[in-house]
């Protein structure tokens, strides 16, 4: 249970504000997250980490000398937007380039990749190492599909130390990749977590039972068992991790490992120490030497009761950087010299607030009229998403991470405000949609946030700021938005994503408009097709996105992104038919 909050929608922003206020010695706030107060040394690599909020000390708590140069901090359990990542990286970087390092989640990959492209486009050398340590989330043959959990700390730690030592970007990247190749984690959970403002946990574990392999967002586990004794859990952890040695380690005996025994939120230090005692005995018996173990809360999930064990198989180089000094709000080790603090409060990047454009391009009256209809549509969209946020979250919790309702709510709300603000300043259709799309992507985070942001932007490009919009034009623009989502997200029809509702929608719209049906009627027919197609996704097995590792669990529940798409186009159909109040 999360007891202390104000408006749940503001929780992530408020926790970031308080975190920065309490840790000014190490961090300063920039758009999208935090960067090192003392800046990276001239010419050094900037390690930029990040992900959703709700996992403290990941990720802001790991920013400081010897560790990360910056952290992009998304909304609760939702990836940061590409603008957030870009802004943090720009602010954190010196001339040595940027290494982006984060856990392997679809939304994070989309947004960090987009930021990487943008940084490269501006001539900043930028590389990416994605953390894939959770052995429960895919087979060893598909290690690149595994999620990142507590083992991320090992990767960040050695990469941060290598950057602090002044190694170049090639070497820092190589060392981070090597650390990830040699890091394995395995976790269990005894109960789910409850997000601020939510009356029920995001996910449940039956009382007296233990979910084996459950992810840090409650992604369902691979097995369920009785809650074991501390020693039995230690035995399960050690035997499972010794059964999957990384390439280059033929035999556990005589090896040295970095170790993290991580508490997810409500398993406390005392219990962890009891488990650790046995873990070390068992590793010792296997001939494995533990080097500087970490036992405590290093990646959490609110009040989730869970524990994970991470082993990183060291060689000389990894051990050197694992043992090097680090000084951050939540993680300190040995001694490390900080540079001169930068007490200026300015953010190094300006104009990054998604959706707030400085100058409104000229528009015709005709296009302003379309823009007015679009802002009405954005209000209708926000209303339907607000009403359905709970359902969307529950749907996403079945096999995903439960954030679809919150993410869509934040995205739609921000898009509505940005669109309205632009329209009030006389913007045409393209500018209203572009502002709305950027705001959506920036505030929603997650996979769907990035895709919706792109889609709205594409619609804007199609509508322009000058021309009249016909039924044919709407159908053509929706086709372009659909193509954009497909090429950006690489999902095919049948993969169980929003694409499964979008394509039938556009097919139906094009056909009806082509046959001369008036737009309002054609849109309504297409919305019905989308609603049916979204419902039909319940039978599908997800082949892409966050639900993929738990494909079978998802069967019987429609895809949340397809469902929200159908809700949205249905709400818009009321606006096109003139049934929705055009005033606020
Ligand atoms: P996240 O998966 O990052 O938690 P959300 O929960 O907000 O993001 O959105 C999940 C939805 O996003 C899924 O239900 C699916 O419809 C959609 N989605 C995920 N991956 C893709 C993709 N590659 N292409 C299109 N849609 C996708
Ligand atoms: Mg989700």
Coordinates of C-alpha atoms and ligand atoms in Angstrom, one line a residue:
X1 CA 0.0 0.0 0.0
X2 CA 1.3 3.4 -0.9
X3 CA -0.1 5.7 1.8
X4 CA 1.4 9.1 1.2
X5 CA 0.6 11.0 -1.9
X6 CA -1.3 14.0 -3.2
X7 CA -2.8 13.8 -6.7
X8 CA -1.6 10.4 -8.0
X9 CA -1.0 11.9 -11.4
X10 CA 1.6 14.2 -10.0
X11 CA 3.4 11.6 -7.9
X12 CA 6.4 11.0 -10.2
X13 CA 7.0 14.7 -10.6
X14 CA 6.7 15.3 -6.9
X15 CA 9.0 12.5 -5.9
X16 CA 11.6 13.8 -8.4
X17 CA 11.3 17.3 -6.9
X18 CA 11.8 16.0 -3.4
X19 CA 14.6 13.6 -4.4
X20 CA 16.5 16.5 -6.0
X21 CA 15.9 18.8 -3.0
X22 CA 17.2 16.1 -0.6
X23 CA 20.3 15.3 -2.7
X24 CA 21.6 18.6 -4.1
X25 CA 25.1 17.6 -3.3
X26 CA 25.0 15.0 -6.1
X27 CA 22.3 15.9 -8.6
X28 CA 20.7 18.8 -10.3
X29 CA 17.3 18.7 -12.1
X30 CA 17.2 19.0 -15.8
X31 CA 14.2 18.5 -18.2
X32 CA 13.5 14.8 -18.1
X33 CA 15.5 13.7 -15.0
X34 CA 18.7 14.6 -13.2
X35 CA 22.4 15.0 -14.0
X36 CA 25.6 15.0 -11.9
X37 CA 26.0 18.2 -9.9
X38 CA 29.8 18.2 -10.5
X39 CA 29.5 17.4 -14.3
X40 CA 31.6 14.7 -15.9
X41 CA 35.3 15.6 -16.3
X42 CA 36.3 17.2 -19.6
X43 CA 36.5 14.7 -22.4
X44 CA 35.0 11.8 -20.3
X45 CA 32.2 9.5 -21.4
X46 CA 28.8 10.3 -19.9
X47 CA 26.9 7.2 -18.7
X48 CA 23.2 7.9 -19.0
X49 CA 20.8 5.4 -17.3
X50 CA 17.1 5.6 -16.9
X51 CA 13.7 4.0 -16.9
X52 CA 10.3 4.3 -15.2
X53 CA 10.0 5.8 -11.7
X54 CA 8.9 3.6 -8.8
X55 CA 12.2 1.6 -8.6
X56 CA 14.3 3.8 -6.3
X57 CA 17.3 3.9 -6.1
X58 CA 17.0 3.1 -9.8
X59 CA 17.6 5.4 -11.5
X60 CA 18.1 8.9 -10.0
X61 CA 19.7 7.5 -6.9
X62 CA 22.6 6.2 -9.0
X63 CA 23.9 9.5 -10.3
X64 CA 27.2 10.7 -9.1
X65 CA 31.0 10.4 -9.5
X66 CA 32.0 6.8 -10.5
X67 CA 28.5 5.9 -11.5
X68 CA 26.0 7.5 -13.9
X69 CA 26.3 11.0 -15.3
X70 CA 22.6 11.4 -15.7
X71 CA 19.3 9.5 -15.2
X72 CA 16.2 9.9 -17.4
X73 CA 13.3 9.5 -15.0
X74 CA 10.0 8.4 -16.6
X75 CA 6.6 8.3 -15.0
X76 CA 5.6 5.5 -12.6
X77 CA 6.6 2.2 -14.3
X78 CA 6.6 3.9 -17.7
X79 CA 9.7 4.5 -19.8
X80 CA 11.0 8.0 -20.1
X81 CA 10.1 9.7 -23.4
X82 CA 12.8 10.1 -26.1
X83 CA 12.7 13.8 -25.3
X84 CA 13.5 13.2 -21.7
X85 CA 16.4 10.8 -22.6
X86 CA 17.7 13.3 -25.1
X87 CA 17.5 16.2 -22.8
X88 CA 19.2 14.4 -19.9
X89 CA 22.0 13.1 -22.2
X90 CA 22.6 16.5 -23.7
X91 CA 22.8 18.1 -20.3
X92 CA 25.1 15.3 -18.9
X93 CA 27.5 15.0 -21.9
X94 CA 30.9 16.5 -22.3
X95 CA 32.9 15.9 -25.4
X96 CA 33.6 12.2 -24.7
X97 CA 30.3 10.9 -26.0
X98 CA 27.3 9.2 -24.3
X99 CA 26.7 5.6 -23.3
X100 CA 23.0 4.9 -22.9
X101 CA 22.4 2.0 -20.5
X102 CA 19.0 0.7 -19.3
X103 CA 16.9 -2.4 -18.8
X104 CA 15.4 -4.2 -21.8
X105 CA 11.8 -3.1 -22.0
X106 CA 10.1 -2.4 -25.3
X107 CA 9.1 1.2 -24.4
X108 CA 12.5 2.0 -23.1
X109 CA 14.2 0.6 -26.2
X110 CA 11.9 2.7 -28.5
X111 CA 12.5 5.9 -26.6
X112 CA 16.2 5.5 -25.9
X113 CA 16.8 4.5 -29.6
X114 CA 15.0 7.6 -30.8
X115 CA 17.1 9.7 -28.5
X116 CA 20.3 8.0 -29.6
X117 CA 19.4 8.8 -33.3
X118 CA 18.8 12.4 -32.4
X119 CA 22.1 12.8 -30.4
X120 CA 24.0 11.2 -33.3
X121 CA 22.3 13.5 -35.7
X122 CA 23.7 16.4 -33.7
X123 CA 27.2 14.9 -33.9
X124 CA 27.3 13.5 -30.4
X125 CA 28.9 10.0 -30.4
X126 CA 26.3 7.8 -28.7
X127 CA 26.2 4.1 -28.0
X128 CA 23.7 1.8 -26.2
X129 CA 24.1 -1.3 -24.0
X130 CA 20.7 -2.8 -23.0
X131 CA 20.7 -4.8 -19.7
X132 CA 19.3 -8.4 -20.1
X133 CA 20.1 -10.2 -16.8
X134 CA 16.7 -11.7 -15.8
X135 CA 17.0 -15.4 -16.7
X136 CA 13.3 -16.1 -16.1
X137 CA 12.2 -13.8 -19.0
X138 CA 13.5 -15.7 -22.0
X139 CA 15.7 -18.7 -22.7
X140 CA 19.5 -18.5 -22.9
X141 CA 19.3 -18.8 -26.6
X142 CA 17.2 -15.6 -26.6
X143 CA 19.3 -13.7 -24.0
X144 CA 18.8 -10.5 -26.0
X145 CA 15.0 -10.7 -25.3
X146 CA 15.5 -10.9 -21.5
X147 CA 14.4 -8.1 -19.2
X148 CA 16.8 -6.1 -17.2
X149 CA 16.4 -6.2 -13.4
X150 CA 18.8 -5.8 -10.4
X151 CA 21.8 -6.8 -12.5
X152 CA 21.7 -3.5 -14.2
X153 CA 23.5 -2.1 -11.2
X154 CA 26.6 -4.2 -12.0
X155 CA 26.6 -2.9 -15.6
X156 CA 26.1 0.7 -14.6
X157 CA 28.7 0.3 -11.8
X158 CA 31.5 -1.0 -14.1
X159 CA 30.7 1.3 -17.0
X160 CA 30.5 4.3 -14.7
X161 CA 33.9 3.4 -13.1
X162 CA 35.5 2.9 -16.5
X163 CA 34.1 6.3 -17.6
X164 CA 35.4 7.9 -14.4
X165 CA 38.8 6.4 -15.1
X166 CA 38.9 8.3 -18.4
X167 CA 38.5 5.3 -20.8
X168 CA 37.1 6.2 -24.2
X169 CA 33.6 5.4 -25.5
X170 CA 34.7 2.3 -27.3
X171 CA 36.1 0.8 -24.1
X172 CA 33.3 1.9 -21.8
X173 CA 30.8 0.3 -24.2
X174 CA 32.8 -2.9 -24.5
X175 CA 33.1 -3.2 -20.7
X176 CA 29.4 -2.6 -20.2
X177 CA 28.5 -5.2 -22.8
X178 CA 30.9 -7.7 -21.3
X179 CA 29.5 -7.1 -17.8
X180 CA 26.0 -7.6 -19.1
X181 CA 27.0 -10.8 -20.9
X182 CA 28.4 -12.1 -17.6
X183 CA 25.5 -11.0 -15.3
X184 CA 22.5 -13.2 -14.4
X185 CA 19.7 -12.5 -12.0
X186 CA 16.8 -14.6 -10.7
X187 CA 13.9 -13.3 -8.6
X188 CA 10.8 -14.4 -6.7
X189 CA 7.9 -12.4 -5.3
X190 CA 5.4 -13.0 -2.5
X191 CA 3.1 -10.1 -3.1
X192 CA 2.4 -7.3 -5.6
X193 CA 2.7 -3.6 -5.2
X194 CA 0.1 -0.9 -5.1
X195 CA 0.6 2.2 -7.1
X196 CA -0.3 5.6 -5.5
X197 CA -4.0 6.2 -5.5
X198 CA -4.9 2.6 -6.5
X199 CA -7.2 0.7 -4.2
X200 CA -5.9 -2.7 -5.2
X201 CA -2.5 -4.1 -5.9
X202 CA -1.3 -4.1 -9.5
X203 CA -0.9 -7.8 -9.4
X204 CA -1.4 -10.6 -6.8
X205 CA 0.4 -13.6 -5.5
X206 CA -1.8 -16.0 -3.6
X207 CA -1.2 -16.0 0.1
X208 CA 1.4 -18.5 1.2
X209 CA 2.7 -18.8 -2.4
X210 CA 5.7 -17.5 -4.2
X211 CA 5.8 -16.4 -7.8
X212 CA 9.0 -17.7 -9.3
X213 CA 10.6 -15.4 -11.9
X214 CA 8.2 -12.5 -11.5
X215 CA 9.4 -9.3 -13.1
X216 CA 9.8 -6.0 -11.2
X217 CA 6.6 -4.6 -12.7
X218 CA 4.8 -7.7 -11.7
X219 CA 5.3 -9.4 -15.1
X220 CA 3.9 -12.8 -14.3
X221 CA 6.4 -15.4 -13.2
X222 CA 7.3 -18.7 -14.8
X223 CA 6.3 -20.9 -11.9
X224 CA 4.6 -20.8 -8.5
X225 CA 5.6 -22.6 -5.3
X226 CA 5.0 -22.7 -1.5
X227 CA 6.9 -19.9 0.3
X228 CA 10.1 -21.6 1.2
X229 CA 12.4 -21.1 4.3
X230 CA 15.2 -18.6 4.0
X231 CA 17.7 -21.4 3.4
X232 CA 15.5 -23.1 0.9
X233 CA 15.2 -19.8 -1.1
X234 CA 19.0 -19.4 -0.9
X235 CA 19.4 -22.9 -2.3
X236 CA 16.9 -22.2 -5.1
X237 CA 18.7 -19.0 -6.1
X238 CA 22.2 -20.5 -6.0
X239 CA 21.4 -23.7 -7.8
X240 CA 19.5 -21.9 -10.5
X241 CA 22.2 -19.4 -11.2
X242 CA 25.0 -22.0 -11.1
X243 CA 23.0 -23.9 -13.7
X244 CA 23.5 -21.1 -16.3
X245 CA 27.1 -20.0 -16.4
X246 CA 27.9 -17.4 -19.0
X247 CA 30.1 -18.1 -22.0
X248 CA 33.7 -18.0 -21.0
X249 CA 33.0 -19.5 -17.6
X250 CA 33.2 -23.3 -17.9
X251 CA 33.2 -24.2 -14.3
X252 CA 32.0 -22.2 -11.2
X253 CA 34.8 -23.5 -9.1
X254 CA 37.6 -20.9 -8.6
X255 CA 35.5 -18.1 -10.1
X256 CA 35.0 -14.7 -8.5
X257 CA 31.6 -13.0 -8.6
X258 CA 30.1 -9.7 -7.9
X259 CA 26.8 -10.3 -6.0
X260 CA 23.6 -8.4 -5.4
X261 CA 20.9 -9.8 -3.1
X262 CA 18.1 -7.3 -3.8
X263 CA 15.0 -6.6 -1.8
X264 CA 12.1 -5.3 -4.0
X265 CA 10.4 -3.2 -1.3
X266 CA 8.9 -5.0 1.6
X267 CA 11.3 -7.8 2.3
X268 CA 13.6 -6.2 4.8
X269 CA 17.3 -6.1 5.4
X270 CA 17.2 -8.6 8.3
X271 CA 15.5 -11.2 6.2
X272 CA 17.9 -10.5 3.4
X273 CA 20.9 -11.1 5.7
X274 CA 19.5 -14.4 6.8
X275 CA 19.2 -15.5 3.2
X276 CA 22.6 -14.0 2.3
X277 CA 24.3 -16.0 5.1
X278 CA 23.2 -19.3 3.3
X279 CA 23.8 -18.0 -0.2
X280 CA 27.5 -17.3 0.7
X281 CA 27.9 -20.7 2.3
X282 CA 26.5 -22.4 -0.8
X283 CA 28.7 -20.4 -3.2
X284 CA 31.7 -21.1 -1.0
X285 CA 30.9 -24.8 -1.1
X286 CA 30.9 -24.5 -5.0
X287 CA 34.3 -22.9 -4.9
X288 CA 32.9 -19.4 -5.8
X289 CA 34.4 -16.4 -4.1
X290 CA 32.1 -13.4 -3.5
X291 CA 33.7 -10.0 -4.1
X292 CA 32.2 -7.0 -2.3
X293 CA 28.6 -8.2 -2.2
X294 CA 25.6 -5.8 -2.0
X295 CA 22.8 -6.8 0.2
X296 CA 19.9 -4.4 0.3
X297 CA 17.3 -2.5 -1.7
X298 CA 19.0 -1.6 -5.0
X299 CA 16.1 -1.9 -7.4
X300 CA 12.6 -1.8 -5.9
X301 CA 9.0 -1.9 -7.0
X302 CA 7.2 0.2 -4.4
X303 CA 6.0 -2.2 -1.7
X304 CA 6.4 -5.4 -3.7
X305 CA 7.5 -8.3 -1.5
X306 CA 10.2 -9.8 -3.6
X307 CA 13.9 -10.8 -3.6
X308 CA 16.4 -11.4 -6.4
X309 CA 19.9 -12.7 -6.5
X310 CA 22.4 -11.4 -9.1
X311 CA 25.7 -13.0 -9.9
X312 CA 28.2 -11.2 -12.2
X313 CA 31.1 -13.5 -13.2
X314 CA 34.2 -11.3 -12.8
X315 CA 37.5 -11.2 -14.7
X316 CA 40.3 -8.9 -13.7
X317 CA 39.0 -5.9 -15.6
X318 CA 35.4 -6.2 -14.3
X319 CA 36.7 -6.7 -10.8
X320 CA 38.8 -3.6 -10.9
X321 CA 35.8 -1.5 -11.9
X322 CA 33.4 -3.3 -9.6
X323 CA 35.6 -2.3 -6.7
X324 CA 36.3 1.3 -7.8
X325 CA 35.0 4.2 -5.8
X326 CA 31.5 5.6 -6.4
X327 CA 29.6 8.4 -4.7
X328 CA 25.9 8.8 -5.5
X329 CA 22.7 9.5 -3.4
X330 CA 22.0 5.8 -2.9
X331 CA 25.2 4.0 -3.6
X332 CA 28.6 4.7 -2.3
X333 CA 31.8 2.8 -2.3
X334 CA 35.5 3.6 -1.4
X335 CA 36.7 7.1 -2.3
X336 CA 36.2 9.0 -5.5
X337 CA 37.1 12.6 -6.2
X338 CA 34.2 14.8 -7.3
X339 CA 34.7 17.6 -9.8
X340 CA 33.7 21.2 -9.1
X341 CA 30.0 21.4 -8.4
X342 CA 27.8 23.3 -10.8
X343 CA 25.3 25.3 -8.7
X344 CA 23.7 27.1 -11.6
X345 CA 20.1 26.1 -11.7
X346 CA 19.6 26.5 -15.4
X347 CA 18.9 23.4 -17.5
X348 CA 21.5 23.0 -20.2
X349 CA 18.8 22.2 -22.7
X350 CA 16.1 24.7 -23.6
X351 CA 12.9 24.4 -25.4
X352 CA 12.6 20.7 -24.5
X353 CA 9.2 20.8 -22.9
X354 CA 7.2 18.6 -25.2
X355 CA 4.5 20.4 -26.9
X356 CA 5.4 24.0 -25.9
X357 CA 6.3 25.6 -29.2
X358 CA 7.7 29.1 -29.2
X359 CA 6.3 30.5 -32.4
X360 CA 3.0 29.5 -33.9
X361 CA 3.2 29.1 -37.7
X362 CA 0.8 31.0 -39.8
X363 CA -2.5 29.3 -40.4
X364 CA -5.7 29.9 -42.5
X365 CA -9.1 30.3 -41.0
X366 CA -10.1 27.0 -42.6
X367 CA -7.4 25.2 -40.9
X368 CA -8.1 26.9 -37.6
X369 CA -11.6 25.6 -37.9
X370 CA -10.2 22.0 -38.3
X371 CA -8.0 22.7 -35.3
X372 CA -11.0 23.6 -33.2
X373 CA -12.6 20.2 -34.1
X374 CA -9.3 18.5 -33.2
X375 CA -9.1 20.1 -29.7
X376 CA -12.7 19.0 -29.2
X377 CA -11.7 15.5 -30.2
X378 CA -8.7 15.6 -27.8
X379 CA -11.1 16.5 -25.0
X380 CA -13.4 13.6 -25.9
X381 CA -10.3 11.3 -26.0
X382 CA -9.1 12.4 -22.6
X383 CA -12.6 11.9 -21.1
X384 CA -12.9 8.3 -22.5
X385 CA -9.4 7.5 -21.4
X386 CA -10.0 8.9 -17.9
X387 CA -13.2 6.8 -17.6
X388 CA -11.4 3.6 -18.8
X389 CA -7.9 4.0 -17.2
X390 CA -8.6 1.4 -14.5
X391 CA -9.7 -1.2 -17.1
X392 CA -6.8 -0.5 -19.3
X393 CA -4.4 -0.8 -16.4
X394 CA -5.9 -4.2 -15.4
X395 CA -5.7 -5.5 -19.0
X396 CA -2.1 -4.5 -19.2
X397 CA -1.4 -6.1 -15.8
X398 CA -2.5 -9.6 -17.1
X399 CA 0.7 -10.1 -19.1
X400 CA 2.3 -6.7 -19.3
X401 CA 3.3 -4.2 -16.6
X402 CA 0.0 -2.5 -15.8
X403 CA 0.8 1.0 -16.8
X404 CA -1.3 1.3 -19.9
X405 CA -4.1 3.2 -18.2
X406 CA -1.8 5.6 -16.4
X407 CA 0.3 6.2 -19.4
X408 CA -2.6 6.8 -21.8
X409 CA -4.1 9.1 -19.2
X410 CA -1.0 11.2 -18.8
X411 CA -0.4 11.3 -22.6
X412 CA -4.0 12.2 -23.5
X413 CA -4.2 14.9 -20.8
X414 CA -0.9 16.5 -21.9
X415 CA -1.9 16.3 -25.5
X416 CA -5.2 18.0 -24.8
X417 CA -3.6 20.8 -22.9
X418 CA -0.9 21.4 -25.5
X419 CA -3.4 21.2 -28.3
X420 CA -5.7 23.7 -26.6
X421 CA -2.9 26.0 -25.8
X422 CA -1.7 26.0 -29.5
X423 CA -5.3 26.4 -30.8
X424 CA -5.8 29.4 -28.4
X425 CA -2.8 31.0 -30.0
X426 CA -4.3 30.7 -33.4
X427 CA -2.6 27.5 -34.6
X428 CA -3.8 25.5 -37.5
X429 CA -4.5 21.7 -37.6
X430 CA -0.8 20.7 -38.2
X431 CA 0.5 22.7 -35.4
X432 CA -2.2 21.7 -32.9
X433 CA -1.6 18.0 -33.7
X434 CA 2.2 18.3 -33.6
X435 CA 2.1 20.0 -30.2
X436 CA -0.4 17.5 -29.0
X437 CA 1.7 14.5 -30.3
X438 CA 5.0 15.8 -28.8
X439 CA 3.3 16.4 -25.4
X440 CA 1.7 13.0 -25.5
X441 CA 5.1 11.2 -26.2
X442 CA 6.8 13.4 -23.6
X443 CA 4.4 12.8 -20.8
X444 CA 3.1 9.3 -21.4
X445 CA 6.4 7.4 -21.8
X446 CA 6.0 3.7 -22.6
X447 CA 5.7 2.1 -26.0
X448 CA 2.2 3.3 -26.6
X449 CA 3.2 6.9 -25.7
X450 CA 6.0 6.9 -28.3
X451 CA 3.7 5.4 -31.0
X452 CA 0.7 7.8 -30.3
X453 CA 3.1 10.8 -30.3
X454 CA 4.4 9.7 -33.7
X455 CA 0.9 9.1 -35.0
X456 CA -0.5 12.5 -34.1
X457 CA 2.5 14.2 -35.6
X458 CA 1.9 12.2 -38.8
X459 CA -1.7 13.3 -38.9
X460 CA -0.5 16.9 -38.5
X461 CA 1.9 16.6 -41.4
X462 CA -1.0 15.3 -43.6
X463 CA -3.5 18.0 -42.6
X464 CA -1.1 21.0 -42.8
X465 CA -1.9 24.4 -41.4
X466 CA -3.7 25.7 -44.5
X467 CA -5.8 23.4 -46.4
X468 CA -9.4 22.2 -46.0
X469 CA -9.7 18.6 -44.8
X470 CA -12.0 16.3 -46.8
X471 CA -13.3 12.9 -46.0
X472 CA -10.7 11.5 -48.5
X473 CA -8.0 13.5 -46.7
X474 CA -8.9 12.1 -43.3
X475 CA -8.8 8.5 -44.6
X476 CA -5.5 9.2 -46.3
X477 CA -4.1 10.8 -43.1
X478 CA -5.2 7.9 -41.0
X479 CA -3.5 5.5 -43.4
X480 CA -0.3 7.5 -43.1
X481 CA -0.5 7.4 -39.3
X482 CA -1.1 3.6 -39.4
X483 CA 1.9 3.1 -41.7
X484 CA 4.0 5.2 -39.4
X485 CA 3.1 3.1 -36.3
X486 CA 3.8 -0.1 -38.2
X487 CA 7.2 1.0 -39.5
X488 CA 8.2 2.6 -36.2
X489 CA 7.1 -0.3 -34.0
X490 CA 7.8 -3.2 -36.4
X491 CA 4.6 -5.0 -35.4
X492 CA 2.8 -7.1 -37.9
X493 CA -0.9 -7.9 -38.0
X494 CA -1.6 -10.7 -35.6
X495 CA 1.3 -9.8 -33.2
X496 CA -1.4 -8.7 -30.7
X497 CA -0.8 -5.0 -30.6
X498 CA -2.8 -1.9 -31.4
X499 CA -1.9 -2.5 -35.0
X500 CA -4.6 -5.2 -35.0
X501 CA -7.3 -2.6 -34.4
X502 CA -5.7 0.2 -36.4
X503 CA -5.5 -1.7 -39.7
X504 CA -9.1 -2.8 -39.8
X505 CA -10.1 0.7 -38.8
X506 CA -8.2 2.3 -41.7
X507 CA -9.3 -0.4 -44.2
X508 CA -12.9 0.2 -43.3
X509 CA -12.6 4.0 -43.3
X510 CA -10.9 4.0 -46.8
X511 CA -13.5 1.7 -48.2
X512 CA -16.5 3.6 -47.0
X513 CA -15.1 7.0 -47.9
X514 CA -14.1 5.7 -51.3
X515 CA -17.7 4.5 -51.8
X516 CA -18.9 8.1 -51.1
X517 CA -20.2 7.5 -47.6
X518 CA -20.1 10.8 -45.6
X519 CA -17.2 11.0 -43.2
X520 CA -19.2 10.9 -40.0
X521 CA -20.9 7.7 -41.0
X522 CA -17.7 6.2 -42.5
X523 CA -15.8 6.9 -39.3
X524 CA -18.6 5.3 -37.2
X525 CA -18.4 2.2 -39.3
X526 CA -14.6 2.1 -39.0
X527 CA -14.8 2.6 -35.2
X528 CA -17.1 -0.4 -35.0
X529 CA -14.7 -2.4 -37.0
X530 CA -11.9 -1.3 -34.7
X531 CA -14.0 -2.3 -31.6
X532 CA -14.7 -5.7 -33.0
X533 CA -11.1 -6.2 -34.0
X534 CA -9.8 -5.1 -30.6
X535 CA -12.1 -7.5 -28.9
X536 CA -11.0 -10.3 -31.2
X537 CA -7.4 -9.8 -30.1
X538 CA -8.4 -11.7 -26.9
X539 CA -7.7 -14.9 -28.8
X540 CA -4.2 -13.9 -30.0
X541 CA -0.8 -14.8 -28.6
X542 CA 1.4 -11.7 -28.3
X543 CA 4.5 -11.9 -30.4
X544 CA 6.0 -8.5 -29.6
X545 CA 6.1 -5.9 -26.8
X546 CA 6.1 -6.4 -23.1
X547 CA 3.5 -9.1 -23.0
X548 CA 5.5 -11.5 -25.2
X549 CA 7.4 -13.4 -22.4
X550 CA 4.0 -14.3 -20.9
X551 CA 2.3 -15.0 -24.1
X552 CA 0.0 -17.7 -22.9
X553 CA -1.3 -15.7 -19.9
X554 CA -2.5 -13.0 -22.3
X555 CA -4.8 -15.3 -24.2
X556 CA -8.3 -14.5 -23.2
X557 CA -7.6 -10.8 -22.5
X558 CA -7.7 -8.3 -25.4
X559 CA -4.6 -6.3 -26.1
X560 CA -4.8 -3.1 -24.0
X561 CA -3.4 -0.9 -26.8
X562 CA -5.9 -2.2 -29.3
X563 CA -8.7 -1.7 -26.8
X564 CA -7.6 1.9 -26.1
X565 CA -7.4 2.6 -29.8
X566 CA -10.9 1.5 -30.3
X567 CA -12.1 3.6 -27.4
X568 CA -10.4 6.6 -28.8
X569 CA -11.7 6.4 -32.4
X570 CA -15.2 5.7 -30.9
X571 CA -15.0 8.9 -28.8
X572 CA -13.8 10.8 -31.9
X573 CA -16.7 9.5 -33.9
X574 CA -19.1 11.4 -31.6
X575 CA -17.1 14.6 -32.3
X576 CA -17.2 14.1 -36.0
X577 CA -20.9 13.5 -35.9
X578 CA -21.3 16.7 -33.9
X579 CA -22.6 15.0 -30.8
X580 CA -19.9 16.2 -28.5
X581 CA -20.1 19.6 -26.9
X582 CA -17.5 21.8 -28.7
X583 CA -17.0 23.9 -25.6
X584 CA -14.8 22.9 -22.7
Ligands
LIG1 P1 4.6 -0.5 -22.4 O1 4.5 -1.8 -23.2 O2 5.9 0.2 -22.6 O3 4.3 -0.7 -20.9 P2 1.9 0.5 -22.7 O4 1.5 -0.4 -21.6 O5 1.5 2.0 -22.6 O6 3.5 0.5 -22.9 O7 1.3 0.0 -24.1 C1 1.2 -1.3 -24.4 C2 0.6 -1.5 -25.7 O8 1.4 -0.9 -26.7 C3 0.3 -2.9 -26.1 O9 -0.9 -3.3 -25.6 C4 0.3 -2.8 -27.6 O10 -0.9 -2.5 -28.2 C5 1.2 -1.6 -27.9 N1 2.5 -2.0 -28.5 C6 3.5 -2.6 -27.8 N2 4.6 -2.8 -28.7 C7 4.1 -2.4 -29.9 C8 4.7 -2.3 -31.2 N3 6.0 -2.7 -31.4 N4 4.0 -1.8 -32.2 C9 2.7 -1.4 -32.0 N5 2.1 -1.4 -30.8 C10 2.8 -1.9 -29.8
LIG2 MG1 2.5 -1.4 -20.2

